[in-house]
Coordinates of C-alpha atoms and ligand atoms in Angstrom, one line a residue:
M1 CA -50.0 39.8 -36.9
I2 CA -46.4 39.0 -37.3
V3 CA -43.6 36.4 -36.9
M4 CA -40.8 36.9 -34.9
K5 CA -38.2 33.9 -35.0
F6 CA -34.7 33.9 -32.8
G7 CA -32.0 32.0 -33.7
G8 CA -29.3 30.0 -31.1
T9 CA -27.2 32.8 -31.1
S10 CA -30.0 35.5 -30.4
V11 CA -31.3 33.0 -27.1
E12 CA -27.6 32.1 -25.8
S13 CA -27.5 33.9 -22.8
S14 CA -29.4 35.9 -20.6
D15 CA -28.2 38.9 -22.2
A16 CA -29.2 37.6 -25.6
I17 CA -32.9 36.8 -24.1
A18 CA -33.0 40.3 -22.3
R19 CA -32.4 41.8 -25.8
L20 CA -35.2 39.4 -27.5
V21 CA -37.7 40.7 -24.5
R22 CA -36.7 44.1 -25.8
T23 CA -37.1 43.5 -29.2
V24 CA -40.3 42.2 -29.1
N25 CA -42.0 44.5 -26.8
S26 CA -41.2 47.2 -29.2
Q27 CA -43.4 45.5 -31.5
L28 CA -46.2 44.5 -29.7
A29 CA -48.7 46.4 -31.5
R30 CA -48.1 44.3 -34.2
R31 CA -49.0 41.2 -32.2
P32 CA -46.2 39.1 -32.5
V33 CA -45.6 35.2 -32.7
V34 CA -42.2 34.2 -31.2
V35 CA -40.7 31.4 -32.4
V36 CA -37.4 30.3 -30.6
S37 CA -34.4 27.7 -31.2
A38 CA -32.7 26.1 -29.2
L39 CA -30.2 27.8 -26.5
G40 CA -26.9 28.7 -28.4
K41 CA -25.4 25.3 -29.8
T42 CA -27.7 23.0 -27.5
T43 CA -28.9 21.1 -30.6
N44 CA -25.1 19.9 -31.6
R45 CA -24.9 18.9 -27.5
L46 CA -27.6 16.9 -27.5
L47 CA -26.5 15.2 -31.1
E48 CA -23.4 14.5 -29.2
F49 CA -25.1 13.1 -26.3
A50 CA -26.8 10.7 -28.5
E51 CA -23.4 9.7 -30.3
H52 CA -22.0 8.7 -26.9
A53 CA -25.1 6.7 -25.8
R54 CA -24.8 5.1 -29.3
R55 CA -21.1 4.1 -28.4
G56 CA -22.5 3.1 -24.9
E57 CA -20.2 5.8 -23.4
L58 CA -22.2 6.7 -20.0
Y59 CA -19.7 8.7 -18.6
L60 CA -19.3 11.0 -21.5
G61 CA -23.1 11.0 -22.2
S62 CA -23.7 12.1 -18.1
K63 CA -21.2 14.5 -18.8
C64 CA -23.1 16.4 -21.8
L65 CA -26.2 16.1 -20.1
N66 CA -24.6 17.8 -17.1
E67 CA -23.0 20.5 -18.7
L68 CA -26.5 20.9 -20.7
Q69 CA -28.3 20.9 -17.5
D70 CA -26.0 23.4 -16.0
Y71 CA -26.2 25.9 -18.6
H72 CA -30.1 25.7 -19.1
F73 CA -30.6 26.5 -15.5
D74 CA -27.9 28.9 -15.2
V75 CA -29.9 30.8 -18.1
A76 CA -33.4 30.2 -16.4
G77 CA -32.3 31.1 -13.1
Q78 CA -31.0 34.5 -14.5
V79 CA -34.2 35.7 -16.6
A80 CA -37.2 34.3 -14.1
N81 CA -37.7 35.6 -11.0
R82 CA -38.4 33.3 -7.9
E83 CA -42.4 32.7 -8.5
V84 CA -41.8 31.6 -12.0
L85 CA -38.5 30.1 -11.4
H86 CA -39.7 27.0 -9.4
Q87 CA -42.0 26.1 -12.2
L88 CA -39.5 26.6 -14.7
E89 CA -36.8 24.6 -13.0
A90 CA -39.5 21.8 -12.4
S91 CA -39.8 21.3 -15.8
L92 CA -36.5 21.4 -17.2
Q93 CA -35.8 18.8 -14.9
R94 CA -38.3 16.9 -16.0
S95 CA -36.6 17.2 -19.4
F96 CA -33.4 15.9 -17.9
R97 CA -34.7 13.2 -16.1
D98 CA -36.2 11.9 -19.6
L99 CA -33.1 12.4 -21.4
R100 CA -31.0 10.2 -18.6
V101 CA -33.8 7.5 -18.9
I102 CA -33.1 7.6 -22.9
L103 CA -29.5 7.4 -21.9
S104 CA -29.8 4.4 -19.7
E105 CA -31.9 2.6 -22.0
V106 CA -29.8 2.9 -24.7
V107 CA -26.6 1.9 -22.7
N108 CA -28.1 -0.7 -20.6
E109 CA -30.5 -2.2 -22.2
G110 CA -29.5 -2.0 -25.9
R111 CA -32.1 0.4 -27.0
E112 CA -31.3 1.2 -30.7
V113 CA -30.5 5.0 -31.5
T114 CA -33.1 5.3 -34.7
P115 CA -33.6 8.5 -36.2
A116 CA -36.9 8.5 -34.3
L117 CA -34.9 8.7 -31.1
L118 CA -32.4 11.4 -32.3
D119 CA -35.4 13.4 -33.0
E120 CA -37.0 12.8 -29.6
I121 CA -33.6 13.9 -28.4
A122 CA -32.9 17.1 -30.3
S123 CA -36.1 18.1 -29.7
F124 CA -35.9 18.9 -26.0
G125 CA -33.4 21.9 -26.9
E126 CA -36.7 24.2 -28.5
R127 CA -38.6 22.3 -26.1
M128 CA -36.6 24.2 -23.2
S129 CA -35.8 27.0 -24.8
S130 CA -39.2 28.3 -25.7
E131 CA -40.4 27.6 -22.2
I132 CA -37.3 29.8 -20.7
V133 CA -38.1 32.5 -23.2
A134 CA -41.8 32.6 -22.5
A135 CA -41.0 33.1 -19.0
A136 CA -38.7 35.9 -19.7
L137 CA -41.3 37.6 -21.7
E138 CA -44.0 37.2 -18.8
I139 CA -41.2 38.8 -16.5
G140 CA -40.2 41.7 -18.7
G141 CA -44.0 42.1 -18.9
V142 CA -45.0 40.9 -21.5
P143 CA -47.9 38.6 -21.2
A144 CA -46.8 35.1 -22.8
V145 CA -48.4 31.9 -23.7
H146 CA -46.3 28.9 -24.2
V147 CA -47.3 26.1 -26.6
D148 CA -45.6 22.9 -27.6
A149 CA -44.9 23.1 -31.4
R150 CA -45.5 19.7 -31.9
Q151 CA -49.3 20.2 -31.3
L152 CA -49.6 22.6 -34.2
I153 CA -46.6 21.6 -36.9
L154 CA -47.6 18.5 -38.3
T155 CA -45.0 16.4 -40.6
D156 CA -44.3 13.2 -42.4
D157 CA -42.4 10.6 -41.0
R158 CA -38.9 11.0 -42.7
H159 CA -36.9 11.8 -39.1
T160 CA -34.2 13.9 -38.7
H161 CA -35.5 15.8 -42.0
A162 CA -39.1 15.3 -42.2
S163 CA -41.2 17.3 -44.4
P164 CA -43.8 19.8 -43.2
L165 CA -47.9 18.5 -43.8
Y166 CA -48.3 22.3 -44.8
W167 CA -52.0 22.2 -44.9
E168 CA -52.4 20.1 -41.7
S169 CA -50.2 22.8 -39.9
Y170 CA -51.9 25.9 -41.2
A171 CA -55.6 24.3 -40.0
K172 CA -54.2 24.0 -36.5
L173 CA -52.2 26.8 -36.2
R174 CA -54.7 29.3 -37.6
H175 CA -57.6 28.0 -35.0
A176 CA -54.9 27.3 -32.1
I177 CA -52.9 30.9 -32.2
S178 CA -56.1 32.8 -32.4
Y179 CA -57.2 31.4 -29.5
L180 CA -54.1 31.4 -27.9
S181 CA -53.0 34.9 -28.7
D182 CA -55.8 36.5 -26.4
G183 CA -53.9 35.3 -23.7
G184 CA -50.6 37.1 -24.7
V185 CA -47.7 36.5 -26.9
V186 CA -47.8 33.2 -28.3
V187 CA -44.2 31.5 -27.9
L188 CA -43.3 28.2 -29.4
G189 CA -40.0 26.2 -30.6
G190 CA -38.8 25.9 -34.1
F191 CA -37.4 22.8 -35.5
I192 CA -39.9 20.4 -34.1
G193 CA -43.0 18.6 -34.9
S194 CA -45.0 15.2 -34.8
T195 CA -46.3 13.1 -37.2
K196 CA -50.0 12.3 -37.1
D197 CA -49.1 9.3 -34.7
G198 CA -47.8 11.6 -32.4
L199 CA -44.3 10.6 -33.0
T200 CA -41.9 13.8 -32.5
T201 CA -40.1 14.9 -35.7
T202 CA -37.4 17.3 -36.6
L203 CA -37.5 19.6 -40.1
G204 CA -33.4 19.4 -40.6
R205 CA -30.6 21.4 -38.9
G206 CA -31.8 24.8 -39.5
G207 CA -35.4 24.2 -39.3
S208 CA -36.6 26.7 -37.2
D209 CA -36.4 29.3 -40.1
L210 CA -39.0 26.8 -41.7
T211 CA -41.3 26.5 -38.5
A212 CA -41.4 30.4 -38.6
S213 CA -42.6 30.6 -41.9
I214 CA -45.1 27.8 -42.0
V215 CA -46.3 29.6 -38.4
G216 CA -46.7 32.9 -40.8
A217 CA -48.3 31.3 -43.7
G218 CA -51.0 29.4 -40.8
I219 CA -51.9 33.0 -39.5
S220 CA -52.0 34.8 -42.8
A221 CA -49.1 37.1 -41.0
D222 CA -48.1 40.7 -42.6
E223 CA -44.2 39.9 -42.2
I224 CA -42.0 37.1 -41.0
Q225 CA -38.9 38.2 -39.3
I226 CA -35.8 36.0 -38.9
W227 CA -33.7 37.6 -36.1
T228 CA -30.1 36.1 -36.2
D229 CA -26.4 37.1 -35.8
V230 CA -26.0 39.0 -38.8
D231 CA -27.4 42.3 -40.3
G232 CA -29.0 40.4 -43.0
M233 CA -28.3 38.5 -46.3
L234 CA -24.9 40.0 -46.9
T235 CA -23.3 39.3 -50.5
C236 CA -21.0 36.3 -49.2
D237 CA -20.7 34.3 -45.8
P238 CA -19.1 36.6 -43.3
R239 CA -17.1 33.5 -42.1
V240 CA -15.8 32.8 -45.6
F241 CA -15.0 36.4 -46.6
R242 CA -15.5 39.5 -44.3
G243 CA -16.3 42.5 -46.9
G244 CA -19.6 41.7 -48.0
H245 CA -22.2 44.1 -48.1
R246 CA -25.8 44.2 -46.8
L247 CA -28.4 43.3 -49.4
R248 CA -31.3 45.8 -48.9
S249 CA -33.7 43.4 -50.8
L250 CA -34.0 40.5 -52.6
S251 CA -36.6 38.4 -54.4
Y252 CA -38.3 35.3 -53.1
Q253 CA -36.9 33.3 -56.0
E254 CA -33.2 34.7 -55.4
A255 CA -33.5 34.1 -51.6
A256 CA -34.6 30.4 -52.3
A257 CA -31.6 30.2 -54.4
L258 CA -29.1 31.2 -52.0
A259 CA -30.4 29.3 -49.0
S260 CA -30.5 26.2 -50.8
A261 CA -26.9 27.0 -52.5
G262 CA -25.3 27.3 -49.1
A263 CA -26.9 30.7 -47.4
K264 CA -27.4 29.2 -44.1
V265 CA -28.9 32.1 -42.7
L266 CA -32.0 30.6 -44.2
H267 CA -33.2 27.2 -44.3
P268 CA -33.6 26.3 -48.1
D269 CA -37.6 25.9 -47.6
T270 CA -37.9 29.0 -45.5
V271 CA -39.5 30.8 -49.0
T272 CA -41.8 28.3 -49.7
P273 CA -45.0 28.8 -47.4
A274 CA -44.2 32.6 -47.7
V275 CA -44.7 32.8 -51.5
R276 CA -48.0 32.0 -52.1
Q277 CA -49.7 34.6 -49.8
R278 CA -46.4 37.0 -50.9
I279 CA -45.9 37.5 -47.3
P280 CA -42.1 39.8 -46.8
L281 CA -39.7 37.6 -45.0
V282 CA -36.9 40.2 -43.2
I283 CA -33.6 39.2 -41.9
R284 CA -32.5 41.2 -39.0
N285 CA -29.8 41.2 -36.5
S286 CA -30.5 40.6 -33.2
R287 CA -27.4 42.3 -31.4
R288 CA -28.3 45.4 -34.3
P289 CA -32.1 46.0 -34.1
A290 CA -31.3 49.6 -35.6
V291 CA -30.2 47.8 -38.9
E292 CA -33.2 47.5 -41.5
G293 CA -32.1 44.0 -42.5
T294 CA -32.9 42.7 -45.8
R295 CA -36.5 42.1 -47.0
I296 CA -37.4 39.1 -49.0
I297 CA -40.1 40.2 -51.1
P298 CA -41.7 39.2 -54.7
A299 CA -40.1 41.8 -56.8
V300 CA -37.5 44.0 -56.0
P301 CA -36.0 47.5 -58.0
L302 CA -33.5 46.8 -61.2
C303 CA -30.2 46.0 -60.0
S304 CA -26.8 47.6 -61.7
N305 CA -25.1 44.6 -60.3
P306 CA -26.0 41.4 -62.2
V307 CA -24.7 39.3 -59.1
K308 CA -26.6 39.8 -55.6
A309 CA -24.7 37.4 -53.6
I310 CA -22.6 34.4 -53.3
A311 CA -23.6 31.4 -51.5
C312 CA -20.8 28.2 -51.1
K313 CA -20.7 25.2 -49.9
P314 CA -17.5 24.0 -48.4
D315 CA -16.7 20.4 -48.2
L316 CA -17.6 18.3 -50.8
T317 CA -17.2 15.2 -52.8
V318 CA -18.4 16.0 -56.6
L319 CA -19.6 12.8 -58.7
E320 CA -19.1 14.2 -62.4
I321 CA -21.5 11.7 -64.5
R322 CA -21.4 11.5 -68.0
P323 CA -23.9 9.5 -70.2
R324 CA -21.6 7.7 -72.7
D325 CA -24.5 6.9 -75.1
E326 CA -27.8 8.8 -76.1
S327 CA -29.3 8.7 -72.3
D328 CA -30.8 12.1 -71.6
P329 CA -29.1 13.7 -68.8
A330 CA -32.1 15.6 -67.4
Q331 CA -33.6 12.0 -66.8
I332 CA -30.6 10.4 -65.5
A333 CA -30.3 13.5 -63.2
A334 CA -34.1 13.0 -62.1
A335 CA -33.1 9.5 -61.3
L336 CA -30.4 10.1 -58.9
G337 CA -32.1 13.2 -57.1
E338 CA -34.9 10.7 -56.6
M339 CA -32.7 7.5 -55.5
C340 CA -30.6 9.9 -52.8
G341 CA -33.9 10.8 -51.2
R342 CA -35.0 7.4 -51.1
Y343 CA -31.6 6.4 -49.2
G344 CA -31.7 8.9 -46.9
M345 CA -28.8 10.4 -48.3
P346 CA -30.3 14.1 -49.9
A347 CA -27.6 15.5 -52.4
E348 CA -26.1 18.8 -51.7
F349 CA -25.8 19.7 -55.3
L350 CA -27.3 18.1 -58.1
C351 CA -27.6 19.5 -62.1
H352 CA -27.0 18.9 -65.7
N353 CA -26.3 20.2 -68.9
E354 CA -26.2 18.9 -72.3
R355 CA -23.4 16.3 -71.4
T356 CA -22.8 16.2 -67.7
I357 CA -24.4 15.4 -64.4
F358 CA -23.0 17.1 -61.3
L359 CA -24.2 15.1 -58.1
A360 CA -22.3 16.1 -54.9
F361 CA -22.4 15.0 -51.3
K362 CA -20.9 16.3 -47.8
S363 CA -17.3 14.6 -47.6
S364 CA -18.8 12.6 -44.5
T365 CA -21.3 11.5 -46.5
R366 CA -21.1 7.3 -47.4
Y367 CA -22.0 8.0 -51.1
Q368 CA -20.3 5.0 -51.5
N369 CA -23.3 2.6 -50.7
L370 CA -25.3 4.1 -53.2
P371 CA -25.9 2.0 -56.0
I372 CA -25.5 4.4 -58.8
E373 CA -27.9 2.5 -61.3
V374 CA -28.6 4.7 -64.5
A375 CA -30.0 3.0 -67.7
G376 CA -27.0 3.6 -69.9
C377 CA -23.2 3.4 -69.5
V378 CA -21.8 6.2 -67.6
E379 CA -18.6 7.2 -67.0
V380 CA -17.9 9.0 -63.4
R381 CA -15.0 11.2 -62.2
L382 CA -14.9 11.9 -58.4
H383 CA -13.8 15.1 -57.2
S384 CA -13.1 14.7 -53.6
E385 CA -12.1 17.7 -51.2
S386 CA -14.3 20.5 -53.5
S387 CA -16.3 23.4 -52.9
I388 CA -19.1 24.8 -54.9
L389 CA -20.0 28.3 -55.0
T390 CA -22.9 30.0 -56.3
L391 CA -23.6 33.5 -57.8
V392 CA -27.0 34.2 -57.7
G393 CA -29.1 37.3 -59.1
E394 CA -32.1 37.8 -61.2
G395 CA -29.7 40.1 -63.6
I396 CA -27.6 36.8 -64.6
D397 CA -30.5 35.8 -66.8
G398 CA -29.1 32.6 -67.9
T399 CA -26.4 35.0 -70.0
P400 CA -23.0 33.2 -70.3
Q401 CA -20.8 36.4 -69.4
I402 CA -21.2 35.9 -65.8
A403 CA -19.6 32.4 -66.1
A404 CA -17.1 33.8 -68.3
R405 CA -16.4 36.7 -66.1
S406 CA -15.8 33.9 -63.2
L407 CA -13.5 31.7 -64.9
A408 CA -11.4 35.0 -65.7
A409 CA -11.6 36.3 -62.3
L410 CA -10.4 32.9 -61.1
K411 CA -7.6 32.4 -63.5
Q412 CA -5.2 31.1 -61.4
I413 CA -7.8 28.5 -59.7
P414 CA -8.8 25.2 -61.0
A415 CA -12.1 26.0 -61.2
T416 CA -15.2 24.1 -63.4
I417 CA -18.5 25.8 -64.2
L418 CA -21.3 23.5 -63.2
S419 CA -24.8 25.5 -63.7
S420 CA -27.6 23.9 -65.2
S421 CA -28.2 24.9 -68.6
G422 CA -32.0 25.7 -67.2
S423 CA -30.8 28.1 -64.1
K424 CA -31.7 31.9 -64.9
L425 CA -30.3 33.4 -61.9
A426 CA -27.8 31.0 -60.6
V427 CA -24.1 30.3 -61.9
S428 CA -22.4 27.2 -59.8
L429 CA -18.6 26.7 -60.1
M430 CA -16.7 24.0 -58.2
V431 CA -13.1 24.6 -57.0
P432 CA -10.7 22.8 -54.3
A433 CA -11.9 23.2 -51.3
T434 CA -8.6 24.5 -50.3
E435 CA -9.4 27.2 -52.4
L436 CA -12.7 28.4 -51.2
R437 CA -11.8 31.5 -49.2
R438 CA -9.2 32.8 -52.0
S439 CA -12.0 32.0 -54.8
V440 CA -14.6 33.9 -52.9
E441 CA -12.6 37.0 -52.2
L442 CA -11.5 37.1 -56.2
L443 CA -15.3 36.8 -57.0
H444 CA -16.6 39.3 -54.5
H445 CA -13.9 41.8 -56.0
E446 CA -14.9 41.0 -59.7
F447 CA -18.5 41.5 -58.9
F448 CA -18.9 43.6 -56.2
Q449 CA -16.4 46.5 -56.5
R450 CA -19.3 49.0 -57.4
I451 CA -22.3 48.5 -56.0
D452 CA -25.8 49.5 -56.8
P453 CA -26.5 51.8 -53.9
M454 CA -30.6 50.9 -54.1
V455 CA -30.0 47.6 -53.5
F456 CA -26.5 47.2 -51.4
A457 CA -25.8 48.8 -48.3
E458 CA -22.4 49.2 -46.9
C459 CA -22.0 46.3 -43.8
P460 CA -19.3 47.6 -41.3
D461 CA -17.1 45.0 -39.9
V462 CA -19.0 41.9 -38.8
D463 CA -18.9 41.5 -35.4
V464 CA -20.3 37.9 -35.1
E465 CA -18.6 36.3 -32.3
G466 CA -16.9 33.1 -32.5
L467 CA -16.2 33.9 -36.2
Q468 CA -13.2 31.8 -37.4
P469 CA -10.4 33.9 -38.1
L470 CA -9.7 34.0 -41.9
P471 CA -6.4 32.9 -43.3
T472 CA -4.5 35.2 -45.8
L473 CA -4.3 35.0 -49.4
A474 CA -1.1 33.4 -48.7
E475 CA -1.8 30.9 -46.2
S476 CA -4.8 29.6 -48.7
G477 CA -2.7 29.3 -51.8
D478 CA 0.0 27.6 -49.7
S479 CA -2.2 24.7 -48.5
A480 CA -3.5 24.8 -52.1
V481 CA 0.3 23.8 -53.2
R482 CA 0.0 20.6 -50.4
T483 CA -3.6 19.0 -51.6
T484 CA -4.2 18.3 -55.3
R485 CA -7.5 16.7 -56.1
R486 CA -7.7 13.2 -56.8
F487 CA -9.9 11.7 -59.7
R488 CA -10.8 8.1 -58.5
P489 CA -13.3 5.9 -60.6
L490 CA -16.4 5.3 -59.1
R491 CA -17.9 1.4 -59.6
V492 CA -21.2 2.3 -61.6
V493 CA -23.8 -0.3 -61.7
C494 CA -25.1 -0.4 -65.3
Q495 CA -28.6 -1.9 -66.1
N496 CA -27.7 -2.9 -70.0
Ligands
ADP501 P1 -29.2 31.3 -36.4 O1 -28.7 30.7 -35.4 O2 -29.9 32.6 -35.9 O3 -30.2 30.5 -37.2 P2 -27.4 30.4 -38.7 O4 -26.1 30.3 -38.1 O5 -28.2 29.5 -39.1 O6 -28.2 31.9 -37.6 O7 -27.1 31.6 -39.8 C1 -26.4 32.8 -39.7 C2 -25.4 32.5 -40.1 O8 -25.3 32.1 -41.5 C3 -24.4 33.7 -40.2 O9 -23.6 33.6 -38.8 C4 -23.4 33.4 -41.1 O10 -22.4 33.0 -41.0 C5 -23.8 32.6 -42.1 N1 -24.4 33.0 -43.3 C6 -23.7 32.1 -44.7 N2 -24.3 32.7 -46.0 C7 -24.6 34.0 -45.6 C8 -24.8 35.2 -46.3 N3 -25.1 35.5 -47.5 N4 -25.4 36.3 -45.4 C9 -25.5 36.6 -44.2 N5 -25.1 35.3 -43.6 C10 -24.9 34.3 -44.1
LIG502 N1 -31.7 24.1 -33.2 C1 -31.8 23.7 -34.6 C2 -30.4 23.5 -35.3 O1 -29.5 23.7 -34.6 C3 -32.8 24.6 -35.4 C4 -32.4 25.9 -35.4 O2 -31.6 26.5 -34.9 O3 -33.2 26.5 -36.8 O4 -30.5 23.1 -36.0
MG503 MG1 -30.4 29.2 -38.7

């Protein structure tokens, strides 16, 4: 069996769903299980709806629901025929009725928008998309069985970023899918799960990739395919710099390092369930199924390029923490990581070297609320409006040359190396956020001027709809002049 996961853009319209049906049909002999994201940007819209409800904005909340309802009915109407449409519309109708009840309870009866309610609201996206896709497969001549993912994916109760209970989920998946797949292709929504008490949870933004991987491990799949809007893992995010190349293959470790450093094409935890059974993960472009994509596998061929790809996190505030006494940076970093988790403010980046700890949050995070308490006095410098770039490749192998080459390539940009002394396959740098694109372009030029054809493939100009236009070098340089980095002291509570 294989798992085929289709992301938001791969189910965003009736045309996209028709392509999905063709793609699934072409691999029927491999007995696929299909995992889908919400249609297009539905999750964003549902979370906007929740925010309107929280602010008491009845009109805006209703407007949001009406638009989402029109969108879903439109797509359903185009993919389903008359027999199926009636049932599908009744089910969609129920979902929107439930969402309107939630809106009224929040606005009129003071129901609190808790993380649990946010999960409940967000879950409707994948619940509805999976029903639409199952109907589309049936109509396309592919027998399909829809299942509510919340019955199969069990998680802890950390709402909005729940962790899967892997073994319990595997047991349920193994049993249910072997039984259901007799009836056709099993279709389920990604991203959503439930606690043992039956409360709806979500796995964090982008979590459908993780669902696919859990399903793959649960059924011991031969392959887990992630169908998305790019040709595979590229040497850099095409939204940041368009001249990247496709990687033919990557190791599990490289893929995991890239995903956690910001390569959004994979959810950071996707690799974990696949590793134990050495299941290949393959990233493919749903608009261009002829392209082979990127295979993520246990061992990859030797590569003459030490760096395989550059990942980035754009809008961050980076705390540079220096212990003044003999305190061990490793211990302090571990304590900080634990504390961020406890306060529900996961760090975007955390590493330490012999003297310094770097801890980064999204600029929007209210990190000031964190009581940074560490044993021993520390000095903290705050780097607001920063970005972190991470170069990844097994060829980096802990050598200092890559850091030196990077700094030389970025000589006109105030860049700081942040890497952990322990990391062998990654080097991270902090640059001003306004210099992100220019830095990626310069580093790309430095490390990918020549590429190993065994590992990289030329990538035609990326035709991702909605790509933001890139500023020219001159534009990004100009904005850098206007914005300088600010250094502000942060209040630090010391224990002694
Ligand atoms: P989906 O909705 O299919 O899950 P995502 O938007 O989550 O798709 O992930 C695909 C996006 O990941 C691409 O459009 C691209 O902008 C982004 N991305 C970031 N880094 C990379 C990279 N190194 N290679 C390819 N895509 C990347
Ligand atoms: N729909 C969810 C999100 O937008 C999950 C996913 O697409 O992977 O985050
Ligand atoms: Mg995604």
